[in-house]
Tab-separated table of C-alpha atoms in Angstrom:
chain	number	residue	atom	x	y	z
W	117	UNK	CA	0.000	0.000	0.000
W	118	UNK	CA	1.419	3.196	-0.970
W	119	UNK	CA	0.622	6.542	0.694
W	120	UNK	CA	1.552	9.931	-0.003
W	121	UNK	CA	1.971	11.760	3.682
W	122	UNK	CA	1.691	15.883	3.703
W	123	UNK	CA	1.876	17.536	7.109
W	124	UNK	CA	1.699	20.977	7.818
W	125	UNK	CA	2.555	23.960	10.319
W	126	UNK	CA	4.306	21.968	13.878
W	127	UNK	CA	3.411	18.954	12.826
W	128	UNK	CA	5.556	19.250	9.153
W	129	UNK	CA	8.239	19.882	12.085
W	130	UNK	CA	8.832	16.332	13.071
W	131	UNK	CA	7.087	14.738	9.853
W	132	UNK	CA	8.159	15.416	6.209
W	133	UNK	CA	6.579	15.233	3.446
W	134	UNK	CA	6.781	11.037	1.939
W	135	UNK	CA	5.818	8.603	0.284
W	136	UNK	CA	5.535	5.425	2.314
W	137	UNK	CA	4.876	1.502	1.249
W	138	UNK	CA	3.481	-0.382	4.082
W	139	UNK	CA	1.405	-3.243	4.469
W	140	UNK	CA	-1.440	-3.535	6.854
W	141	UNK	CA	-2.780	-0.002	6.692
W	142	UNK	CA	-6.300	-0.431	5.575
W	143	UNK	CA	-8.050	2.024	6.861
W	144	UNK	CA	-7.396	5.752	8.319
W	145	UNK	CA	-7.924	4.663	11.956
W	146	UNK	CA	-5.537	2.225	11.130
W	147	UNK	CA	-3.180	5.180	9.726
W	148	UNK	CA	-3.530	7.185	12.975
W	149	UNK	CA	-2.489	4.283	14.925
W	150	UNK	CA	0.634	4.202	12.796
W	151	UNK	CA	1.415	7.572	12.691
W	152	UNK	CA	1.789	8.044	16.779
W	153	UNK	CA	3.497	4.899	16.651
W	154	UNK	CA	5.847	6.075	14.282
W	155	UNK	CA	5.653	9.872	15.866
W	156	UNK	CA	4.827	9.869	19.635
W	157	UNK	CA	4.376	13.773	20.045
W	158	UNK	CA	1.203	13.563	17.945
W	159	UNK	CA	-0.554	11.922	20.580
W	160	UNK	CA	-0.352	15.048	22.074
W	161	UNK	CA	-1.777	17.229	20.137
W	162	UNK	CA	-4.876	18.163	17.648
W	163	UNK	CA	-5.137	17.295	14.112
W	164	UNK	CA	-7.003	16.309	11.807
W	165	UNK	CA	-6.666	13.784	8.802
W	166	UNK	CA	-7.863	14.490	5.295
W	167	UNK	CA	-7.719	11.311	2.892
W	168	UNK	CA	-7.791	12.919	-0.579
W	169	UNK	CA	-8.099	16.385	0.153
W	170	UNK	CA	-11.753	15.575	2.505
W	171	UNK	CA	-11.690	15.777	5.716
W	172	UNK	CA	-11.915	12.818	7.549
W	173	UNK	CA	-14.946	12.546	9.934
W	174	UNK	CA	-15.276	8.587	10.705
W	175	UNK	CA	-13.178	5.601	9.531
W	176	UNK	CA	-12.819	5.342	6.006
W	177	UNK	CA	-10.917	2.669	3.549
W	178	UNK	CA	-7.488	3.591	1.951
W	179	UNK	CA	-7.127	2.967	-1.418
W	180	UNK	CA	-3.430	2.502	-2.817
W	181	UNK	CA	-1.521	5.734	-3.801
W	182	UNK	CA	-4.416	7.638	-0.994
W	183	UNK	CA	-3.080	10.761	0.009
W	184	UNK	CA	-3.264	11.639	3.613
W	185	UNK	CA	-2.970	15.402	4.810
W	186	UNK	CA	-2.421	15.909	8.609
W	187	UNK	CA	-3.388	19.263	9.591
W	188	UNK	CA	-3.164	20.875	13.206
W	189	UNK	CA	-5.332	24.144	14.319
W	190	UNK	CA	-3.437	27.728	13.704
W	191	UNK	CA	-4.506	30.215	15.476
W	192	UNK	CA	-1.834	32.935	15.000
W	193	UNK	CA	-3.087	36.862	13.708
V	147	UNK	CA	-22.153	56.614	-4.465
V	148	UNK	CA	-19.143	57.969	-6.958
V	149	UNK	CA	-18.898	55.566	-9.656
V	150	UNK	CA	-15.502	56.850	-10.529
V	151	UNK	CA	-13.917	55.669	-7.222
V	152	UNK	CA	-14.947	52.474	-7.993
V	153	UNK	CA	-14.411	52.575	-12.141
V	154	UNK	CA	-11.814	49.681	-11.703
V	155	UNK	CA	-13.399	46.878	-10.686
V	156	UNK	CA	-16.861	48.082	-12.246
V	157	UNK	CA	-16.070	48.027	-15.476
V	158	UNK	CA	-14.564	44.537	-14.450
V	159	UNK	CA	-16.183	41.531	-16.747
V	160	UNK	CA	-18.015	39.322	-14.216
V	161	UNK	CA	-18.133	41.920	-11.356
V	162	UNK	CA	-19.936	45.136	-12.381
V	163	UNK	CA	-22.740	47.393	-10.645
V	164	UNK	CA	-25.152	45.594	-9.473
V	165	UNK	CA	-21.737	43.567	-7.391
V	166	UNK	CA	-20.676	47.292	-6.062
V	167	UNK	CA	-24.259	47.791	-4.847
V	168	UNK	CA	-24.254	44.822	-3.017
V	169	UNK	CA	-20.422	45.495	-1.370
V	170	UNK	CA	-21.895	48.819	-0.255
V	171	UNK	CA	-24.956	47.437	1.371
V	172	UNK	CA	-22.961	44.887	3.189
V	173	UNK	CA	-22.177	45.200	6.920
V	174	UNK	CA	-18.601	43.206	7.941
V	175	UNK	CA	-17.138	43.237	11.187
V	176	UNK	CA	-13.625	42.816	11.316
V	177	UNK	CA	-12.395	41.214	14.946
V	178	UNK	CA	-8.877	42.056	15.509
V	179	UNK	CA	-7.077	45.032	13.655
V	180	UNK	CA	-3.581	42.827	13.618
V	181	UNK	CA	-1.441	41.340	11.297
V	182	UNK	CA	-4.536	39.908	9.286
V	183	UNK	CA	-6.618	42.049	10.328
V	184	UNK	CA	-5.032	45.482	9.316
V	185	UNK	CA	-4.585	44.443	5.245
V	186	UNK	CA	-8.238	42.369	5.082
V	187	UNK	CA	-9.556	45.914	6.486
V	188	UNK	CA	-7.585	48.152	3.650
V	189	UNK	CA	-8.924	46.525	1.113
V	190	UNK	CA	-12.550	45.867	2.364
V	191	UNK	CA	-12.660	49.648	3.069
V	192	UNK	CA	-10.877	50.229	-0.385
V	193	UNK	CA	-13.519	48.131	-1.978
V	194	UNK	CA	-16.365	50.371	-1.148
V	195	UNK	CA	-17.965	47.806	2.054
V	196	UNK	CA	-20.685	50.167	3.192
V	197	UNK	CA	-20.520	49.490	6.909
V	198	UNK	CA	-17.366	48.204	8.168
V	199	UNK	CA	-16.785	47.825	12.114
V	200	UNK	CA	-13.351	46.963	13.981
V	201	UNK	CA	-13.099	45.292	17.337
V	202	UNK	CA	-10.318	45.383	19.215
V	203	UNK	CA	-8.955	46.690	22.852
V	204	UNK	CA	-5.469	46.691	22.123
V	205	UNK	CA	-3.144	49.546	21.881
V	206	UNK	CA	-0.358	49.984	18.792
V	207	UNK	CA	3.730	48.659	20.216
V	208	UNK	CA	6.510	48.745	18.488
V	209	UNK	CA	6.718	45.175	18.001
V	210	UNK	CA	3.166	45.511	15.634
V	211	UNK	CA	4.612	47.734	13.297
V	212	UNK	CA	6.414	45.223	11.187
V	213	UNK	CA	3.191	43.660	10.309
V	214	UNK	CA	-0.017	45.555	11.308
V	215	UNK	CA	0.347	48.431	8.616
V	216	UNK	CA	-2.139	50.719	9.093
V	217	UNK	CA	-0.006	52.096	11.970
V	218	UNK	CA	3.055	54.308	11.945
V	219	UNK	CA	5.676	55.201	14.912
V	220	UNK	CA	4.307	57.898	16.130
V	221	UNK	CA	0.863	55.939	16.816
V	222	UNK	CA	2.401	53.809	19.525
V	223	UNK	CA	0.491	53.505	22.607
V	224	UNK	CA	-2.425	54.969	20.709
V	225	UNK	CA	-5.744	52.382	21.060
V	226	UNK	CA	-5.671	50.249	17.222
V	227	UNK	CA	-9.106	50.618	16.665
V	228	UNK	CA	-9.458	54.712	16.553
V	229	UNK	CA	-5.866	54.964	14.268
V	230	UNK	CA	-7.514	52.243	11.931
V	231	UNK	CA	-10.780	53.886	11.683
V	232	UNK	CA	-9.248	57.422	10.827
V	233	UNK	CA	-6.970	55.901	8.103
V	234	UNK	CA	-9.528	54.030	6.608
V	235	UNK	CA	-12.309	56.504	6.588
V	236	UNK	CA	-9.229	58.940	5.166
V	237	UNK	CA	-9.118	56.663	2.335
V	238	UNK	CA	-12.474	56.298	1.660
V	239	UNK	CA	-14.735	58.656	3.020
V	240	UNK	CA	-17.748	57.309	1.525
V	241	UNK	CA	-18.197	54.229	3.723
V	242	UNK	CA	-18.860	54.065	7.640
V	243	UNK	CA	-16.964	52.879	9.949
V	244	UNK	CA	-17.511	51.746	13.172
V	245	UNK	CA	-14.868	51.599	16.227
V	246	UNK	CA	-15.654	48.837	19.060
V	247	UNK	CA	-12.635	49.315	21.356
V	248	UNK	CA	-13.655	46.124	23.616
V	249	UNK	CA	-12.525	42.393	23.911
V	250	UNK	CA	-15.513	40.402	22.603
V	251	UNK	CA	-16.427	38.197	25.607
V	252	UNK	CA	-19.345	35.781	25.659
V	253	UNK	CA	-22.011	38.751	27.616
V	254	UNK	CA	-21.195	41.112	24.335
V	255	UNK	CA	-19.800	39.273	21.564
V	256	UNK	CA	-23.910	38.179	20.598
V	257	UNK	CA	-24.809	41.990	20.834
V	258	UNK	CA	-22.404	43.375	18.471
V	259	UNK	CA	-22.219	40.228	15.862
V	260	UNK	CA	-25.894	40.482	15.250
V	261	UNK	CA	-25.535	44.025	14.060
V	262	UNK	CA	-23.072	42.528	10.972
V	263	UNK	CA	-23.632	40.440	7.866
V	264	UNK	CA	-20.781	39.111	7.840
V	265	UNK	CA	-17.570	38.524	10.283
V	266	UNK	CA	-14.181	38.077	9.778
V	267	UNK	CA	-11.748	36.608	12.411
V	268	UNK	CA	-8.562	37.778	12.448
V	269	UNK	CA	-7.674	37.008	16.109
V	270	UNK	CA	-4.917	35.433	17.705
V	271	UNK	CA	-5.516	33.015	20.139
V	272	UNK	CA	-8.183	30.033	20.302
V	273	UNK	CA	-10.287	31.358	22.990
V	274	UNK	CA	-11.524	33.943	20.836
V	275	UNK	CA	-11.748	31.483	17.913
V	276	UNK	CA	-14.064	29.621	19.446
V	277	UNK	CA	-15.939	32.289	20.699
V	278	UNK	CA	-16.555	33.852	17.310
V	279	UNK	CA	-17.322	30.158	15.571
V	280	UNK	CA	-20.088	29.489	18.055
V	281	UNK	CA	-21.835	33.063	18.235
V	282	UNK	CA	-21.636	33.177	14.174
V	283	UNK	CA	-23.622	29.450	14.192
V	284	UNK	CA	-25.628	30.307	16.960
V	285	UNK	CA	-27.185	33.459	14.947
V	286	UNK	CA	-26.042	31.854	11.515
V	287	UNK	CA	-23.410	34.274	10.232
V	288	UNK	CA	-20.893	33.781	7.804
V	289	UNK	CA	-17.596	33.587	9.235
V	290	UNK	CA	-14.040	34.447	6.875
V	291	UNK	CA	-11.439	32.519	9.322
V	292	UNK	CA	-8.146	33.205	8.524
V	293	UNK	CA	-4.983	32.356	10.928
V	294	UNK	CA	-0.764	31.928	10.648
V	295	UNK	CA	1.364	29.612	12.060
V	296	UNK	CA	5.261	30.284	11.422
V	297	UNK	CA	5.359	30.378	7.763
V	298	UNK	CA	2.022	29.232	6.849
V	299	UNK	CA	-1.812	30.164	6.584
V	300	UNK	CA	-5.045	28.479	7.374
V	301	UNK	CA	-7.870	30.358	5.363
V	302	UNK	CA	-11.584	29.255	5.612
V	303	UNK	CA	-15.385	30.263	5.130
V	304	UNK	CA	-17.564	28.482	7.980
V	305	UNK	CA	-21.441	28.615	8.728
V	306	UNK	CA	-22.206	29.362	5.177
V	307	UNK	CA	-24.168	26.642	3.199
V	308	UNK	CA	-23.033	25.894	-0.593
V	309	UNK	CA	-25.136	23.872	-3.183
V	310	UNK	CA	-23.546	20.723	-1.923
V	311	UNK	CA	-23.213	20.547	2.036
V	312	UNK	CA	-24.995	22.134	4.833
V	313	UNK	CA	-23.106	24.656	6.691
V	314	UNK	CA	-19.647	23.572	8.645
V	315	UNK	CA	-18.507	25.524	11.282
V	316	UNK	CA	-14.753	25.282	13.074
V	317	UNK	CA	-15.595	22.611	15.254
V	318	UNK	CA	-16.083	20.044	12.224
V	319	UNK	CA	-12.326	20.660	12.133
V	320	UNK	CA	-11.225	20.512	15.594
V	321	UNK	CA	-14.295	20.118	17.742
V	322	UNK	CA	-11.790	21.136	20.694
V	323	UNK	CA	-9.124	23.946	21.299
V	324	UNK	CA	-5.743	23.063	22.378
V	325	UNK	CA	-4.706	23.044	25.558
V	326	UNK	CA	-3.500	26.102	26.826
V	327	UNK	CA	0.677	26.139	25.470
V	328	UNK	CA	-0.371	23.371	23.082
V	329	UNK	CA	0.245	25.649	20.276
V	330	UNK	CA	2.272	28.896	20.718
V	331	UNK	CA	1.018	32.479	19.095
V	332	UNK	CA	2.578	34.821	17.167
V	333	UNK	CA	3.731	36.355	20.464
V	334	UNK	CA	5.729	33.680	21.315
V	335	UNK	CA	6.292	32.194	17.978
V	336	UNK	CA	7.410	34.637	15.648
V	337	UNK	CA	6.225	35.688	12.129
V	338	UNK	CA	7.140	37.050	9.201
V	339	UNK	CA	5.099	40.471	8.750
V	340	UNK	CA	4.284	39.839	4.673
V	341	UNK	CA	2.747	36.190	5.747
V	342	UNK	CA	-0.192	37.572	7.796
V	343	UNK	CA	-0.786	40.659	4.801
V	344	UNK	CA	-1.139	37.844	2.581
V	345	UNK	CA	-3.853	35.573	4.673
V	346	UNK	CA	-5.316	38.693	5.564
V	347	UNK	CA	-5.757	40.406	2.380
V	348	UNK	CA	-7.207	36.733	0.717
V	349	UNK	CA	-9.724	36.487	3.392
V	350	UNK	CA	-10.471	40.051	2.351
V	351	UNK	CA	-11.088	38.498	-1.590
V	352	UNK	CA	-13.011	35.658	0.170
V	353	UNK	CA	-15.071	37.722	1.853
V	354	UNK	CA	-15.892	40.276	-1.440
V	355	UNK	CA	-16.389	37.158	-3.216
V	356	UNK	CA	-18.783	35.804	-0.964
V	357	UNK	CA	-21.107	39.264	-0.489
V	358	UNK	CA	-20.841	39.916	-4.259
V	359	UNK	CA	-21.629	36.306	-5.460
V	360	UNK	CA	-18.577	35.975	-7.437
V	361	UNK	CA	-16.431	32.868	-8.501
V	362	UNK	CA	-16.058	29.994	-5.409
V	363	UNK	CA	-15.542	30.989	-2.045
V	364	UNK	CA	-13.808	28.600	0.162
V	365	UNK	CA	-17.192	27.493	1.478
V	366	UNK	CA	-16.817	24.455	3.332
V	367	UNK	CA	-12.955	24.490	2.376
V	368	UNK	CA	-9.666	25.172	3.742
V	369	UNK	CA	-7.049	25.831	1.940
V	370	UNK	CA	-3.493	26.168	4.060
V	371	UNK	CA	-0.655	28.232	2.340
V	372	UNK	CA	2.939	27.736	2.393
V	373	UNK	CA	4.923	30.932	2.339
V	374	UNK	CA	8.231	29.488	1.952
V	375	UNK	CA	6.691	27.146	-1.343
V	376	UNK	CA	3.994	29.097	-2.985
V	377	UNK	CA	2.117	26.115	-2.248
V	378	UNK	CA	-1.701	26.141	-1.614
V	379	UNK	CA	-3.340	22.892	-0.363
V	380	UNK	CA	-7.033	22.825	-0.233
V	381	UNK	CA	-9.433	20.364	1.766
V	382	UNK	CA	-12.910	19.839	1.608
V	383	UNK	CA	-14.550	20.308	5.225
V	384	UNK	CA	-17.996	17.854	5.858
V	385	UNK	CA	-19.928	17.680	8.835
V	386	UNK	CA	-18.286	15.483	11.721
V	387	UNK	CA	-19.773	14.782	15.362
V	388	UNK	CA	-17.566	15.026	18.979
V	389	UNK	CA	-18.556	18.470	20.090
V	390	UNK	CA	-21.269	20.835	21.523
V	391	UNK	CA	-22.356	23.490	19.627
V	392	UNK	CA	-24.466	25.930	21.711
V	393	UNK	CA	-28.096	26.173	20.278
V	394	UNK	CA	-29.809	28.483	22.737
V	395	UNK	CA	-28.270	31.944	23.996
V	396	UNK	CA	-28.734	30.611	27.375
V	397	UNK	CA	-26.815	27.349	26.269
V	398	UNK	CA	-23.661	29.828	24.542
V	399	UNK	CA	-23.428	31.908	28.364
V	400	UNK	CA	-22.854	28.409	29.848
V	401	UNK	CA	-19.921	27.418	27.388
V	402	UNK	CA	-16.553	27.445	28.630
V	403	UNK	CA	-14.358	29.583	26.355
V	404	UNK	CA	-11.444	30.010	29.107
V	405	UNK	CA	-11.623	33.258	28.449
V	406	UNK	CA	-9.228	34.502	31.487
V	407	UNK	CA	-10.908	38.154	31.334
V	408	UNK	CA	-14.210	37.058	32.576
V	409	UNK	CA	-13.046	33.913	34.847
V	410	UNK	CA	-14.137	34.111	38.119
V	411	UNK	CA	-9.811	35.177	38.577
V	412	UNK	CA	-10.445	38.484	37.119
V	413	UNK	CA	-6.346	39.044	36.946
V	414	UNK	CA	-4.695	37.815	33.815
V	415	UNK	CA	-1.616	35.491	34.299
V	416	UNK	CA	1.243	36.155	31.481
V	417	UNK	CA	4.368	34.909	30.553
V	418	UNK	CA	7.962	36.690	29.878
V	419	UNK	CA	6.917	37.536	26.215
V	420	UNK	CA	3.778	39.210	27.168
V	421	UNK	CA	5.334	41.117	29.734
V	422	UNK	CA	8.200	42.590	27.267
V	423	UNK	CA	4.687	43.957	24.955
V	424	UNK	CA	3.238	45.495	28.482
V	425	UNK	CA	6.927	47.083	29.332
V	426	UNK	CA	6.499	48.553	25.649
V	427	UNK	CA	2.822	49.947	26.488
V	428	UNK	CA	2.417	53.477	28.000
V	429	UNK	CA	0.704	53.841	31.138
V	430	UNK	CA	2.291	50.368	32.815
V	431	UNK	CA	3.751	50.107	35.803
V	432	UNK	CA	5.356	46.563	36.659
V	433	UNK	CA	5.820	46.162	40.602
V	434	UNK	CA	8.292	43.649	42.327
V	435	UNK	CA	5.981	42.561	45.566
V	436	UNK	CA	8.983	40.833	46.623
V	437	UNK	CA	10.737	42.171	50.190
V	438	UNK	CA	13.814	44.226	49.864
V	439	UNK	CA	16.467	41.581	51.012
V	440	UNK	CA	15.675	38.918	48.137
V	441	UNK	CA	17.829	38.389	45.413
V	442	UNK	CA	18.524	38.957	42.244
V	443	UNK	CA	17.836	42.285	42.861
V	444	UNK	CA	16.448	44.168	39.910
V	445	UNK	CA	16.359	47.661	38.215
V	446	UNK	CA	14.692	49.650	40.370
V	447	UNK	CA	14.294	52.355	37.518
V	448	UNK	CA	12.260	49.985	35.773
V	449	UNK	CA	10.239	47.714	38.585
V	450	UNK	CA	8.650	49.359	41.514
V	451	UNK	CA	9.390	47.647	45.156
V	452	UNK	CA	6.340	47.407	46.702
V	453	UNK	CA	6.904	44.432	49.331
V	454	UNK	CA	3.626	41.831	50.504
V	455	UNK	CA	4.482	43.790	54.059
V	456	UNK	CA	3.594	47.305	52.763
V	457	UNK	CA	1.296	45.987	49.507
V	458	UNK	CA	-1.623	47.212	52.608
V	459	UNK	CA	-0.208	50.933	52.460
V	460	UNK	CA	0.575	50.862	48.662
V	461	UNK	CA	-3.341	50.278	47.709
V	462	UNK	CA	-4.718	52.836	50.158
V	463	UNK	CA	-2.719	54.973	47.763
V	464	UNK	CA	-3.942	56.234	43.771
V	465	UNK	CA	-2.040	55.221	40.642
V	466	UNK	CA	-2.619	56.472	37.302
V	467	UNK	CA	-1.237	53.494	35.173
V	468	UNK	CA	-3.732	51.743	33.762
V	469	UNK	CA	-1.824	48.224	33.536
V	470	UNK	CA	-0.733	47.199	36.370
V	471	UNK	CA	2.268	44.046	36.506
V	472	UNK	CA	2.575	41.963	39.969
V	473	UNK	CA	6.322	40.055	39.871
V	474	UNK	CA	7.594	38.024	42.801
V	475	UNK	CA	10.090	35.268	42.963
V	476	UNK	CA	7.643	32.175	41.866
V	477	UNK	CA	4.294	33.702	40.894
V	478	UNK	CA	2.755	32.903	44.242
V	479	UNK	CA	2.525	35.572	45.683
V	480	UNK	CA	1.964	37.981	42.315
V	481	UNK	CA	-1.429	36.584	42.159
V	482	UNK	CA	-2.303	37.054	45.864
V	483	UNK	CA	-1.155	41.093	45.249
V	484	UNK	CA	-3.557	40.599	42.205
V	485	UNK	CA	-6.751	39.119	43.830
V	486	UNK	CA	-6.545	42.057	45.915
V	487	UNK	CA	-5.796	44.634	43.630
V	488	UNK	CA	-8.665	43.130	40.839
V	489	UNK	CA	-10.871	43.822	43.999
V	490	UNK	CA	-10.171	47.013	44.743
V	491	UNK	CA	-10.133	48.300	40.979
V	492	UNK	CA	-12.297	45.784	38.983
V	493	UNK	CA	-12.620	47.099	35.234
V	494	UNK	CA	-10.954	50.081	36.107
V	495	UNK	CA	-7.344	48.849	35.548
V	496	UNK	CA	-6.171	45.756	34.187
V	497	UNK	CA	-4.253	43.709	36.255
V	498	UNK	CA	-1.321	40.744	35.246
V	499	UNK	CA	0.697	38.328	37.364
V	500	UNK	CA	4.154	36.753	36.160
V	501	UNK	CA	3.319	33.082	35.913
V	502	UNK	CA	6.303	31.453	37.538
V	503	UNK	CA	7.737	34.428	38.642
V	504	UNK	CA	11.505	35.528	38.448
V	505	UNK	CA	12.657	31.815	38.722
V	506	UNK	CA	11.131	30.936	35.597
V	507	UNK	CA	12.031	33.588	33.097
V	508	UNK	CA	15.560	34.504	34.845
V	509	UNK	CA	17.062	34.661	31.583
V	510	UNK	CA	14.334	37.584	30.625
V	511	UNK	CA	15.642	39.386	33.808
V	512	UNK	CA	19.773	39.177	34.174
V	513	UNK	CA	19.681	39.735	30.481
V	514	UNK	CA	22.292	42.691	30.241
């Protein structure tokens, strides 16, 4: 399964931009797990998914070459 | 209205009268005359928006100019809304514009948004956020968010339906705020002064596009922006579950916004970076409660001893400073000196205690 990763503002901090292959990733609840596996500090702190440029609101299959967009809150003026 | 001030974007295919008339019957309010706010309000006022009001309580420092440039030098220390207001209704006179030098707080923020059409946040901090998101879907306004983030943008439209989804509002994003220090400011995070004139002058086109009817908003979207690429990245928001939305008025006074103004506190506790834009303020006086034998002993020209053991004697006294700065050793006793003080003056002055006193930010205070 390949996915395309794209992080922004503090989060883009700790995780780049990528392309990963893994196996075992079916389903975007399945990517979060991985994610604050992979990057503990997330479990920290609010985000939000978006699997093909839509926001993620409930579980939702991944499809090979799925782009995932994690997004945290700005609230800088 | 003069046709000729507006030639430009009349005679503009797609755009014309009938899209001028409806800019100059439209009623914005701008919250926050900052970074984003300052260029969305040029250009809204430039554009011929009919009513335009400004809310803010803040007065100009030094450290705003780089970004928030509708002030000059001289207007330091001056209150932002009343130098915005004169510049803009300098530049057009034909519009009106109306000053609300107050922080929007749950008992007013309903009062005032129900006079506009249309809101745009440019705040900067999540209390308000949230604030604004639930009054504009509890009396179903459209709200232009826009916010920064170190070299990036978050730009949105919320609690305005399209053809395809009901109306989303912040929360379908992030149905909580952060913790408090979850995510930094721009106070204590630092920003480039061009980033927030560019988030601020799009929600500006979002917002023109949305009263005249023009091209697609970012209803339902958000798009983030990447200063340092030129890259724009936009997301389609849908309706997601996880949070309370107030319904009733009754139901929005019981929400919890942490709004430190109006907690039961009174006294605002800050940190070393707020206190260096206080020391830049006029009418501040910053007092070290702590008694005269501790150490490190600091500038007396700048912090006024007034020990706990004469703090009694001090109050029975008047002031005229306006903002008033309680410093001990470990913020302990700072907030006991600003309990009582909040009592004695209420509204009347604003009061702040060093969170973690000297201790903490002793780098901030044996800096040479």
């Amino acid at each position: 399964m390949k996915i395309e990763m794209i992080s922004f503002g503090k989060i883009a901090e700790f995780i780049n931009n990528q392309k990963i292959d893994v196996d075992g990733i079916a389903d975007t609840d399945a990517f979060k797990q991985y994610l604050e596996n992979q990057f503990p500090a997330l479990k920290s702190m609010k985000y939000k998914l978006a699997l093909n440029k839509n926001i993620i609101q409930e579980n939702t299959e991944i499809t090979n070459n799925a782009t995932i967009a994690i997004m945290p809150p700005f609230s800088g003026g | 209205m003069s046709a000729e001030r507006y030639n430009r974007q009349i005679i503009l295919k797609g755009f014309g009268e009938e899209a001028q008339q409806q800019l100059l019957r439209a009623k914005v309010l701008v919250i926050g005359a900052g970074g984003l706010g300052c260029p969305a309000l040029q250009y809204l006022a430039a554009a011929g928006i009919g009513h335009i009001g400004i809310v803010d309580d803040d007065t100009i420092s030094l450290s705003n100019l780089h970004r928030q440039i509708l002030f000059s030098t001289a207007d330091i220390g001056k209150l932002k809304v009343e130098v915005a207001a004169k510049r803009l209704q300098e530049m057009n006179t034909q519009i009106g514009i109306i000053r609300h030098p107050i922080r929007l707080q749950k008992n007013n923020i309903l009062d005032i948004l129900s006079r506009y059409d249309y809101i745009l946040d440019g705040t900067d901090n999540f209390e308000s956020r949230y604030l604004i998101n639930d009054a504009c879907a509890l009396l179903n306004k459209p709200l232009i968010f826009a916010a920064v983030s170190g070299f990036e943008g978050q730009l949105a439209i919320f609690n305005a339906p399209d053809h395809l989804t009901p109306s989303t509002n912040y929360r379908d994003l992030f149905p909580i705020a952060p913790d408090k220090g979850e995510v930094a400011n721009c106070a204590e995070n630092g920003v480039l002064g061009v980033l927030p004139g560019i988030l601020g002058t799009m929600a500006a086109a979002e917002t023109i596009k949305l009263i005249a009817g023009i091209g697609q908003p970012l209803t339902n979207k958000i798009l983030s922006y990447n200063l340092l690429t030129q890259e724009q990245y936009t997301i389609n928001i849908s309706h997601g579950g996880g949070y309370t939305l107030p319904k009733t008025v009754d139901e929005f006074l019981n929400m919890d916004y942490q709004d430190t103004s109006e907690g039961p506190q009174g006294y605002i506790e800050i940190d070393a970076s707020e206190l260096v834009k206080l020391q830049q303020q006029e009418s501040t006086i910053l007092i070290d409660v702590r008694e005269r034998h501790e150490v490190p002993v600091l500038d007396k020209q700048i912090f006024t001893q007034v020990p706990m053991s004469e703090f009694g004697a001090f109050m029975s006294k008047e002031f005229y400073q306006k903002h008033v700065v309680l410093i001990c050793q470990h913020g302990i006793r700072s907030v006991a000196a600003a309990e009582a003080m909040q009592e004695k003056y209420g509204d009347a002055k604003k009061i702040y205690s060093l969170k973690g006193g000297i201790v903490k930010w002793r780098d901030h205070f044996l800096r040479p």
